[in-house]
Short mmCIF file of C-alpha atoms in Angstrom, two decimals:
data_model
loop_
_atom_site.label_atom_id
_atom_site.label_comp_id
_atom_site.label_asym_id
_atom_site.label_seq_id
_atom_site.Cartn_x
_atom_site.Cartn_y
_atom_site.Cartn_z
CA UNK A 1 14.31 2.68 24.10
CA UNK A 2 15.45 5.93 25.39
CA UNK A 3 19.50 6.59 25.50
CA UNK A 4 21.02 7.82 28.48
CA UNK A 5 24.55 8.86 28.09
CA UNK A 6 26.91 10.15 31.06
CA UNK A 7 29.52 11.48 28.23
CA UNK A 8 26.86 14.12 26.87
CA UNK A 9 24.65 14.61 30.20
CA UNK A 10 21.28 14.53 28.00
CA UNK A 11 18.87 12.34 26.22
CA UNK A 12 18.72 11.65 23.02
CA UNK A 13 15.24 10.76 22.06
CA UNK A 14 15.26 10.62 18.09
CA UNK A 15 17.86 9.41 15.96
CA UNK A 16 18.59 9.78 12.33
CA UNK A 17 19.23 6.40 10.85
CA UNK A 18 19.85 7.00 7.05
CA UNK A 19 18.14 10.21 7.06
CA UNK A 20 15.12 9.21 8.70
CA UNK A 21 13.95 9.75 12.40
CA UNK A 22 13.63 6.77 14.44
CA UNK A 23 12.07 7.88 17.49
CA UNK A 24 13.75 7.03 20.84
CA UNK A 25 16.55 4.70 18.92
CA UNK A 26 20.10 4.22 18.76
CA UNK A 27 21.10 2.69 15.53
CA UNK A 28 24.89 3.22 14.24
CA UNK A 29 26.75 0.98 12.16
CA UNK A 30 29.57 3.32 12.24
CA UNK A 31 30.84 4.82 15.92
CA UNK A 32 32.62 7.58 14.35
CA UNK A 33 29.55 9.67 13.56
CA UNK A 34 25.97 9.87 15.11
CA UNK A 35 23.43 12.37 14.20
CA UNK A 36 20.43 13.14 16.36
CA UNK A 37 17.69 15.48 17.23
CA UNK A 38 17.71 16.76 20.78
CA UNK A 39 14.21 18.65 22.02
CA UNK A 40 14.62 21.12 24.68
CA UNK A 41 12.38 21.00 27.67
CA UNK A 42 11.60 24.68 27.40
CA UNK A 43 11.04 24.78 23.48
CA UNK A 44 9.00 22.60 20.87
CA UNK A 45 11.78 23.36 18.45
CA UNK A 46 14.27 20.66 17.42
CA UNK A 47 17.73 21.30 16.93
CA UNK A 48 19.55 18.86 14.61
CA UNK A 49 23.14 17.80 16.28
CA UNK A 50 25.54 16.12 14.58
CA UNK A 51 28.47 14.62 16.66
CA UNK A 52 31.84 13.72 15.10
CA UNK A 53 34.43 11.56 17.06
CA UNK A 54 31.77 10.01 19.28
CA UNK A 55 33.04 9.13 22.84
CA UNK A 56 33.63 5.46 22.82
CA UNK A 57 33.23 5.17 26.42
CA UNK A 58 29.52 6.66 25.91
CA UNK A 59 28.56 4.14 23.60
CA UNK A 60 29.63 1.39 26.43
CA UNK A 61 26.88 2.86 28.68
CA UNK A 62 24.29 1.66 25.99
CA UNK A 63 23.39 -1.79 26.15
CA UNK A 64 24.21 -3.43 22.97
CA UNK A 65 21.72 -6.04 23.50
CA UNK A 66 19.00 -3.33 23.05
CA UNK A 67 21.26 -1.74 20.01
CA UNK A 68 20.85 -5.20 18.64
CA UNK A 69 17.24 -5.28 19.58
CA UNK A 70 16.23 -2.44 18.01
CA UNK A 71 18.27 -2.76 15.09
CA UNK A 72 16.64 -6.22 14.58
CA UNK A 73 13.04 -4.35 14.44
CA UNK A 74 14.11 -1.87 12.10
CA UNK A 75 15.19 -4.80 9.84
CA UNK A 76 12.20 -6.59 10.15
CA UNK A 77 9.98 -3.99 8.82
CA UNK A 78 9.40 -4.09 5.30
CA UNK A 79 10.43 -1.06 3.36
CA UNK A 80 7.87 0.90 0.64
CA UNK A 81 9.51 -1.13 -2.15
CA UNK A 82 9.13 -4.37 -0.49
CA UNK A 83 5.72 -3.90 0.85
CA UNK A 84 3.43 -6.30 -0.77
CA UNK A 85 5.93 -8.28 -2.81
CA UNK A 86 4.76 -11.38 -1.89
CA UNK A 87 1.33 -10.62 -2.90
CA UNK A 88 2.44 -9.49 -6.26
CA UNK A 89 4.30 -12.14 -6.97
CA UNK A 90 1.91 -14.82 -5.68
CA UNK A 91 -1.12 -13.14 -7.71
CA UNK A 92 1.13 -12.68 -11.08
CA UNK A 93 2.15 -16.13 -10.97
CA UNK A 94 -1.63 -17.18 -10.15
CA UNK A 95 -2.94 -15.18 -13.36
CA UNK A 96 0.01 -16.66 -15.60
CA UNK A 97 -1.52 -19.89 -14.27
CA UNK A 98 -5.15 -18.86 -14.92
CA UNK A 99 -4.23 -17.44 -18.43
CA UNK A 100 -2.81 -21.00 -19.39
CA UNK A 101 -5.88 -22.54 -18.42
CA UNK A 102 -8.01 -20.34 -20.21
CA UNK A 103 -6.04 -20.64 -23.34
CA UNK A 104 -6.57 -24.97 -23.20
CA UNK A 105 -10.30 -24.54 -22.47
CA UNK A 106 -10.62 -21.80 -25.51
CA UNK A 107 -8.54 -24.12 -27.55
CA UNK A 108 -11.25 -26.71 -27.18
CA UNK A 109 -13.43 -25.01 -29.81
CA UNK A 110 -16.17 -23.62 -27.27
CA UNK A 111 -19.67 -23.92 -28.76
CA UNK A 112 -23.21 -23.32 -27.02
CA UNK A 113 -23.99 -26.91 -27.91
CA UNK A 114 -21.06 -28.70 -26.03
CA UNK A 115 -22.58 -27.91 -22.90
CA UNK A 116 -19.56 -26.04 -21.55
CA UNK A 117 -21.52 -22.43 -21.87
CA UNK A 118 -24.10 -21.92 -19.22
CA UNK A 119 -26.69 -18.93 -18.50
CA UNK A 120 -26.49 -16.88 -15.42
CA UNK A 121 -29.48 -15.25 -13.99
CA UNK A 122 -28.85 -12.17 -15.54
CA UNK A 123 -28.71 -14.19 -18.89
CA UNK A 124 -24.60 -13.55 -18.97
CA UNK A 125 -22.63 -16.47 -20.25
CA UNK A 126 -20.34 -18.58 -17.72
CA UNK A 127 -17.73 -21.19 -19.11
CA UNK A 128 -16.06 -23.89 -17.83
CA UNK A 129 -13.10 -21.31 -17.69
CA UNK A 130 -14.92 -19.12 -15.17
CA UNK A 131 -15.35 -21.93 -12.83
CA UNK A 132 -12.20 -23.50 -13.03
CA UNK A 133 -10.12 -20.04 -13.21
CA UNK A 134 -12.01 -19.09 -9.86
CA UNK A 135 -11.40 -22.47 -8.27
CA UNK A 136 -8.11 -22.39 -8.86
CA UNK A 137 -7.08 -19.09 -8.04
CA UNK A 138 -8.83 -19.21 -4.64
CA UNK A 139 -7.14 -22.37 -3.66
CA UNK A 140 -3.44 -21.03 -4.70
CA UNK A 141 -4.44 -17.79 -2.77
CA UNK A 142 -5.20 -19.96 0.10
CA UNK A 143 -2.22 -22.33 -0.05
CA UNK A 144 0.04 -19.19 0.03
CA UNK A 145 -1.39 -17.06 2.48
CA UNK A 146 -3.78 -19.49 4.83
CA UNK A 147 -7.33 -19.67 3.95
CA UNK A 148 -8.12 -18.02 7.16
CA UNK A 149 -6.26 -15.03 5.81
CA UNK A 150 -7.97 -14.99 2.30
CA UNK A 151 -11.33 -13.46 1.85
CA UNK A 152 -12.30 -12.90 -2.15
CA UNK A 153 -14.94 -11.49 -3.69
CA UNK A 154 -15.61 -13.18 -7.02
CA UNK A 155 -18.11 -13.36 -9.78
CA UNK A 156 -19.18 -16.97 -10.10
CA UNK A 157 -20.96 -18.91 -7.51
CA UNK A 158 -21.54 -22.90 -7.55
CA UNK A 159 -25.59 -22.86 -8.23
CA UNK A 160 -25.58 -24.16 -11.78
CA UNK A 161 -22.72 -26.98 -11.00
CA UNK A 162 -24.90 -28.15 -8.06
CA UNK A 163 -27.74 -29.20 -10.34
CA UNK A 164 -28.76 -32.63 -10.62
CA UNK A 165 -28.17 -32.66 -14.36
CA UNK A 166 -24.85 -31.03 -14.06
CA UNK A 167 -22.63 -34.04 -13.34
CA UNK A 168 -20.61 -33.95 -16.27
CA UNK A 169 -20.00 -30.33 -16.14
CA UNK A 170 -18.55 -30.27 -12.62
CA UNK A 171 -16.26 -33.35 -13.51
CA UNK A 172 -14.87 -31.30 -16.61
CA UNK A 173 -14.24 -28.15 -14.23
CA UNK A 174 -12.37 -30.39 -11.93
CA UNK A 175 -10.37 -32.06 -14.58
CA UNK A 176 -9.55 -28.42 -15.77
CA UNK A 177 -8.54 -27.45 -12.38
CA UNK A 178 -6.37 -30.49 -11.53
CA UNK A 179 -4.89 -30.18 -14.85
CA UNK A 180 -3.81 -26.49 -13.97
CA UNK A 181 -2.64 -27.17 -10.43
CA UNK A 182 -0.57 -29.61 -11.55
CA UNK A 183 1.62 -27.35 -13.60
CA UNK A 184 1.96 -25.03 -10.35
CA UNK A 185 5.87 -25.70 -10.03
CA UNK A 186 6.35 -24.83 -13.63
CA UNK A 187 5.45 -21.36 -12.41
CA UNK A 188 6.99 -21.39 -9.13
CA UNK A 189 3.67 -21.87 -6.88
CA UNK A 190 3.19 -25.36 -4.65
CA UNK A 191 0.41 -27.30 -5.91
CA UNK A 192 -1.73 -30.32 -4.41
CA UNK A 193 -0.17 -33.37 -3.42
CA UNK A 194 -3.26 -35.20 -4.71
CA UNK A 195 -5.36 -33.94 -7.02
CA UNK A 196 -8.70 -32.21 -5.93
CA UNK A 197 -11.72 -33.79 -5.47
CA UNK A 198 -15.19 -32.09 -6.85
CA UNK A 199 -16.43 -31.30 -3.31
CA UNK A 200 -12.88 -29.40 -3.10
CA UNK A 201 -13.25 -27.71 -6.29
CA UNK A 202 -16.99 -26.27 -4.95
CA UNK A 203 -15.32 -25.37 -1.92
CA UNK A 204 -12.84 -23.56 -3.56
CA UNK A 205 -15.13 -21.78 -5.54
CA UNK A 206 -17.96 -21.10 -2.83
CA UNK A 207 -14.57 -19.62 -0.68
CA UNK A 208 -15.00 -16.62 -2.81
CA UNK A 209 -17.93 -15.31 -1.12
CA UNK A 210 -17.11 -12.09 0.54
CA UNK A 211 -19.02 -8.80 -0.21
CA UNK A 212 -16.03 -6.52 0.40
CA UNK A 213 -16.56 -3.24 2.22
CA UNK A 214 -14.76 -0.30 3.75
CA UNK A 215 -12.18 -2.12 6.11
CA UNK A 216 -10.25 -5.13 6.33
CA UNK A 217 -8.22 -6.85 3.51
CA UNK A 218 -9.75 -8.73 0.52
CA UNK A 219 -9.13 -9.90 -2.93
CA UNK A 220 -11.50 -9.26 -6.06
CA UNK A 221 -11.53 -11.64 -8.85
CA UNK A 222 -13.15 -11.74 -12.22
CA UNK A 223 -11.94 -15.35 -13.61
CA UNK A 224 -12.81 -14.45 -17.40
CA UNK A 225 -13.63 -10.86 -17.82
CA UNK A 226 -15.39 -10.70 -20.90
CA UNK A 227 -16.75 -13.91 -21.15
CA UNK A 228 -18.51 -12.98 -24.30
CA UNK A 229 -15.04 -12.16 -25.95
CA UNK A 230 -14.10 -15.56 -24.68
CA UNK A 231 -16.56 -17.74 -26.36
CA UNK A 232 -16.18 -16.14 -29.44
CA UNK A 233 -12.63 -16.28 -29.77
CA UNK A 234 -11.67 -12.70 -29.07
CA UNK A 235 -10.25 -10.27 -26.36
CA UNK A 236 -10.92 -11.23 -22.34
CA UNK A 237 -8.92 -10.82 -19.23
CA UNK A 238 -8.33 -12.49 -16.25
CA UNK A 239 -8.48 -9.75 -13.36
CA UNK A 240 -7.36 -9.69 -9.94
CA UNK A 241 -6.97 -6.91 -7.35
CA UNK A 242 -6.08 -6.74 -3.45
CA UNK A 243 -8.26 -4.06 -1.42
CA UNK A 244 -7.36 -2.95 1.87
CA UNK A 245 -9.66 -0.61 4.01
CA UNK A 246 -11.29 0.45 0.87
CA UNK A 247 -8.23 1.00 -1.28
CA UNK A 248 -7.11 -0.95 -4.41
CA UNK A 249 -3.52 -1.83 -3.51
CA UNK A 250 -2.31 -4.04 -6.60
CA UNK A 251 -3.77 -4.99 -9.68
CA UNK A 252 -3.13 -7.94 -12.06
CA UNK A 253 -4.73 -8.31 -15.76
CA UNK A 254 -4.17 -11.39 -17.45
CA UNK A 255 -4.57 -10.77 -21.46
CA UNK A 256 -4.07 -13.90 -23.40
CA UNK A 257 -5.12 -12.63 -26.40
CA UNK A 258 -3.59 -9.05 -26.28
CA UNK A 259 -2.14 -8.51 -29.78
CA UNK A 260 1.70 -7.30 -29.50
CA UNK A 261 0.82 -4.69 -32.46
CA UNK A 262 -1.45 -1.96 -31.63
CA UNK A 263 -3.54 -1.86 -34.94
CA UNK A 264 -4.06 -5.52 -34.66
CA UNK A 265 -6.45 -4.73 -31.47
CA UNK A 266 -9.20 -3.66 -33.64
CA UNK A 267 -9.36 -6.92 -35.96
CA UNK A 268 -11.36 -10.02 -34.72
CA UNK A 269 -9.02 -12.69 -32.82
CA UNK A 270 -10.06 -15.50 -35.25
CA UNK A 271 -8.99 -13.31 -38.59
CA UNK A 272 -5.23 -12.96 -36.92
CA UNK A 273 -5.34 -17.18 -36.03
CA UNK A 274 -5.67 -17.64 -39.72
CA UNK A 275 -3.18 -14.78 -40.71
CA UNK A 276 -0.70 -16.08 -38.02
CA UNK A 277 -0.66 -19.60 -39.87
CA UNK A 278 0.14 -17.79 -43.29
CA UNK A 279 3.33 -15.95 -41.71
CA UNK A 280 6.05 -17.32 -39.62
CA UNK A 281 5.87 -16.60 -35.64
CA UNK A 282 8.26 -13.71 -34.44
CA UNK A 283 8.66 -12.29 -30.55
CA UNK A 284 6.16 -9.46 -32.04
CA UNK A 285 3.20 -11.97 -32.54
CA UNK A 286 -0.02 -10.98 -32.36
CA UNK A 287 -1.28 -13.94 -30.15
CA UNK A 288 1.60 -13.62 -27.81
CA UNK A 289 -0.46 -12.33 -24.37
CA UNK A 290 0.69 -10.67 -21.65
CA UNK A 291 0.26 -10.10 -18.11
CA UNK A 292 0.24 -6.24 -16.64
CA UNK A 293 0.29 -5.64 -13.11
CA UNK A 294 1.07 -2.19 -10.65
CA UNK A 295 1.35 -1.88 -6.92
CA UNK A 296 -0.17 1.40 -5.98
CA UNK A 297 2.36 4.09 -4.96
CA UNK A 298 5.34 2.37 -6.88
CA UNK A 299 4.58 5.07 -9.99
CA UNK A 300 5.11 2.20 -12.64
CA UNK A 301 3.00 -0.53 -14.29
CA UNK A 302 5.00 -3.64 -15.59
CA UNK A 303 4.27 -6.18 -18.09
CA UNK A 304 5.69 -9.52 -18.78
CA UNK A 305 5.00 -11.83 -21.31
CA UNK A 306 2.68 -15.26 -20.99
CA UNK A 307 4.83 -18.26 -20.47
CA UNK A 308 5.40 -20.40 -23.08
CA UNK A 309 4.49 -24.47 -22.94
CA UNK A 310 6.77 -26.48 -21.25
CA UNK A 311 9.16 -23.09 -20.33
CA UNK A 312 9.39 -22.25 -16.27
CA UNK A 313 8.61 -18.97 -15.08
CA UNK A 314 11.74 -17.22 -13.61
CA UNK A 315 10.70 -13.93 -11.74
CA UNK A 316 10.39 -11.31 -12.90
CA UNK A 317 9.94 -13.19 -16.51
CA UNK A 318 11.65 -10.53 -18.90
CA UNK A 319 9.36 -8.07 -17.22
CA UNK A 320 9.16 -4.24 -18.72
CA UNK A 321 7.75 -1.31 -17.67
CA UNK A 322 4.48 0.34 -19.45
CA UNK A 323 3.51 3.70 -19.54
CA UNK A 324 0.45 5.50 -20.68
CA UNK A 325 0.54 7.70 -23.99
CA UNK A 326 1.93 11.16 -23.91
CA UNK A 327 -1.15 12.31 -26.45
CA UNK A 328 -3.34 14.83 -25.38
CA UNK A 329 -4.61 16.22 -28.91
CA UNK A 330 -8.07 14.96 -28.84
CA UNK A 331 -7.62 14.82 -32.97
CA UNK A 332 -5.11 12.40 -32.23
CA UNK A 333 -6.50 9.96 -29.45
CA UNK A 334 -7.97 6.56 -29.64
CA UNK A 335 -10.62 5.84 -27.56
CA UNK A 336 -12.17 2.53 -26.07
CA UNK A 337 -15.62 1.55 -25.45
CA UNK A 338 -17.38 -1.82 -24.34
CA UNK A 339 -18.64 -4.27 -27.04
CA UNK A 340 -21.91 -5.17 -25.56
CA UNK A 341 -24.83 -2.16 -26.08
CA UNK A 342 -26.95 -4.02 -23.23
CA UNK A 343 -25.29 -1.98 -20.49
CA UNK A 344 -23.40 1.05 -22.11
CA UNK A 345 -24.72 3.86 -24.56
CA UNK A 346 -22.84 3.77 -27.45
CA UNK A 347 -24.69 6.80 -28.93
CA UNK A 348 -23.59 9.14 -25.90
CA UNK A 349 -19.95 8.02 -26.11
CA UNK A 350 -20.15 9.06 -29.73
CA UNK A 351 -21.64 12.37 -28.96
CA UNK A 352 -19.11 13.08 -26.35
CA UNK A 353 -16.41 11.86 -28.50
CA UNK A 354 -17.51 14.50 -31.50
CA UNK A 355 -18.10 17.77 -29.10
CA UNK A 356 -14.79 17.22 -28.10
CA UNK A 357 -12.98 16.87 -31.40
CA UNK A 358 -12.23 12.93 -31.41
CA UNK A 359 -11.94 12.02 -35.14
CA UNK A 360 -10.82 8.39 -34.85
CA UNK A 361 -13.42 5.52 -35.04
CA UNK A 362 -13.88 3.97 -31.48
CA UNK A 363 -11.79 0.83 -30.49
CA UNK A 364 -14.50 -1.48 -29.31
CA UNK A 365 -12.77 -4.15 -27.16
CA UNK A 366 -14.08 -6.95 -24.52
CA UNK A 367 -13.32 -6.74 -21.12
CA UNK A 368 -10.80 -4.90 -18.86
CA UNK A 369 -8.27 -5.30 -22.01
CA UNK A 370 -9.36 -1.51 -22.54
CA UNK A 371 -7.60 -0.86 -19.26
CA UNK A 372 -4.86 -2.30 -20.72
CA UNK A 373 -4.86 -0.91 -23.91
CA UNK A 374 -4.51 2.83 -21.81
CA UNK A 375 -1.65 1.70 -19.38
CA UNK A 376 0.22 0.19 -22.25
CA UNK A 377 -0.27 3.45 -24.26
CA UNK A 378 -2.14 1.86 -27.27
CA UNK A 379 -5.44 3.73 -26.61
CA UNK A 380 -5.78 7.24 -24.86
CA UNK A 381 -9.19 6.94 -23.64
CA UNK A 382 -12.08 4.56 -22.33
CA UNK A 383 -15.26 5.97 -21.57
CA UNK A 384 -18.23 3.92 -20.05
CA UNK A 385 -21.67 5.41 -19.72
CA UNK A 386 -24.41 2.57 -18.42
CA UNK A 387 -27.91 2.65 -19.19
CA UNK A 388 -30.05 3.29 -16.38
CA UNK A 389 -30.69 0.36 -13.71
CA UNK A 390 -27.05 -1.13 -14.31
CA UNK A 391 -24.62 -1.18 -11.33
CA UNK A 392 -20.90 -1.59 -12.14
CA UNK A 393 -19.29 -4.14 -9.98
CA UNK A 394 -16.02 -3.63 -8.19
CA UNK A 395 -14.19 -6.76 -9.98
CA UNK A 396 -14.90 -5.41 -13.49
CA UNK A 397 -12.18 -2.58 -12.56
CA UNK A 398 -10.43 -2.62 -9.57
CA UNK A 399 -7.33 -4.25 -11.29
CA UNK A 400 -7.70 -2.03 -14.26
CA UNK A 401 -7.85 1.11 -12.45
CA UNK A 402 -4.89 0.92 -10.24
CA UNK A 403 -2.71 -0.46 -13.55
CA UNK A 404 -3.51 2.81 -15.17
CA UNK A 405 -2.91 5.23 -12.12
CA UNK A 406 0.56 3.76 -11.63
CA UNK A 407 1.27 4.07 -15.59
CA UNK A 408 0.87 7.63 -15.16
CA UNK A 409 -3.06 7.98 -16.42
CA UNK A 410 -6.21 9.14 -14.66
CA UNK A 411 -9.46 7.07 -13.79
CA UNK A 412 -12.81 8.88 -12.22
CA UNK A 413 -16.42 8.78 -12.77
CA UNK A 414 -17.74 11.35 -15.03
CA UNK A 415 -17.58 13.84 -11.99
CA UNK A 416 -14.00 13.62 -11.83
CA UNK A 417 -14.32 11.67 -8.30
CA UNK A 418 -12.22 8.69 -7.36
CA UNK A 419 -13.66 5.25 -7.91
CA UNK A 420 -14.92 4.04 -4.58
CA UNK A 421 -14.39 0.47 -3.78
CA UNK A 422 -15.17 0.54 -0.07
CA UNK A 423 -18.64 -0.17 -0.64
CA UNK A 424 -19.51 -3.72 -0.91
CA UNK A 425 -19.45 -5.65 -4.62
CA UNK A 426 -20.78 -2.85 -6.72
CA UNK A 427 -19.51 0.88 -7.35
CA UNK A 428 -21.69 2.77 -5.45
CA UNK A 429 -22.09 6.60 -5.66
CA UNK A 430 -20.80 6.36 -9.00
CA UNK A 431 -21.57 9.53 -11.15
CA UNK A 432 -22.95 8.52 -14.69
CA UNK A 433 -20.32 6.70 -15.99
CA UNK A 434 -16.61 6.02 -15.74
CA UNK A 435 -13.73 7.57 -17.56
CA UNK A 436 -9.91 6.41 -17.86
CA UNK A 437 -7.64 8.20 -20.07
CA UNK A 438 -3.79 8.97 -20.38
CA UNK A 439 -3.55 12.36 -18.93
CA UNK A 440 -5.37 15.22 -16.58
CA UNK A 441 -5.73 17.30 -20.14
CA UNK A 442 -7.60 15.08 -21.87
CA UNK A 443 -9.60 13.97 -18.55
CA UNK A 444 -10.59 17.75 -18.16
CA UNK A 445 -11.62 17.71 -21.67
CA UNK A 446 -13.98 14.75 -21.41
CA UNK A 447 -15.38 15.49 -18.14
CA UNK A 448 -16.67 19.19 -19.44
CA UNK A 449 -17.61 17.37 -22.49
CA UNK A 450 -19.89 14.78 -20.32
CA UNK A 451 -21.54 17.92 -18.82
CA UNK A 452 -22.11 19.96 -21.90
CA UNK A 453 -24.14 16.69 -23.39
CA UNK A 454 -25.86 15.00 -20.26
CA UNK A 455 -28.71 16.86 -19.84
CA UNK A 456 -30.04 16.21 -23.50
CA UNK A 457 -29.38 12.35 -23.09
CA UNK A 458 -31.64 9.78 -22.50
CA UNK A 459 -29.13 7.90 -19.82
#
């Protein structure tokens, strides 16, 4: 409210509090000093005035209740560092739980003959873990923020689970969900009072039916990104992101099989499973896994280890910052590309790599683990150039993009434009492909190399 004081015989419309101008408010913890900005009626210029030994009788003219009310309003406004703090904590805890679920399912020796792997309409695989993680994360977000306040764009639907011959599969999914939710208190979240029925599990999965868009808030979830890698016992990720008004504001990547030593990324997961049995485990064990997360505008990406069995998650769970590599010499850089050839061109990326002087063999990794590798500084470049007709989906990139950006890296399309997450479930308007790298120098060189090679490509 405006401040009028007979002792000053003037109006104080703006007050400086801790270096910030608060319009039309007086907020002071010490009577001795008050700074304010005074606007003269005859001029648009501001003059900043500092008053010392402020007349205490002047303060008495002010309504103490108004001052307290204004202070309460200021205190209730979250600072920039507190913004999305609850969303970050809930998302990280939920992804930790999802990773534990995936490890249990993967440990059951999934094979294509045991009914746990299905094929979707586009022939891509979907597993018990995909449905179970989606149901679990959907339920946890709804419980934490209220189902009316949660909108989710996610990959899986319930079509296959609702088939007449899918009763056994649905029961397996429900059991996995309930086993996971029963452990929610260990991860610092509230679980259900009683086990969910199959109808409630189906409802949680089907609740993820948002189509995104340019306004409002919604989550994106890829319950098991890199399902083929998951089935083969290799790399995969649980990817969760929050988007507001078309901007990714936070991202979480759970990477259960991510090795702690960079050189082991290029080897098959099962190989290391054998090696680990021959050597005693250490804190740098290859199969420890991690969760990496970032909030837009924070200027940092953080990593915490996966929670061990029977341990309780105490926030922030041995967190440490991660940063992109400082390498900007192409001859020293490591670049990642997708394992699958169906939706990306290895030959074109090989040509681009050669033309810009990349000498190392590509690191072919399943899923958004590629984004994690760049954010951690284990690789410098990720290039993906889709074949004609393939459209990138927002849940395959949202979490990874904000994590790399906050870790100091750059992610754009092949024209150098930011990825647009405001057009629905697809990255519409994407120019040729996606480029993620550790810094602007490498990024500029890749853009130039792509431009020089594109006309001669068959993409």
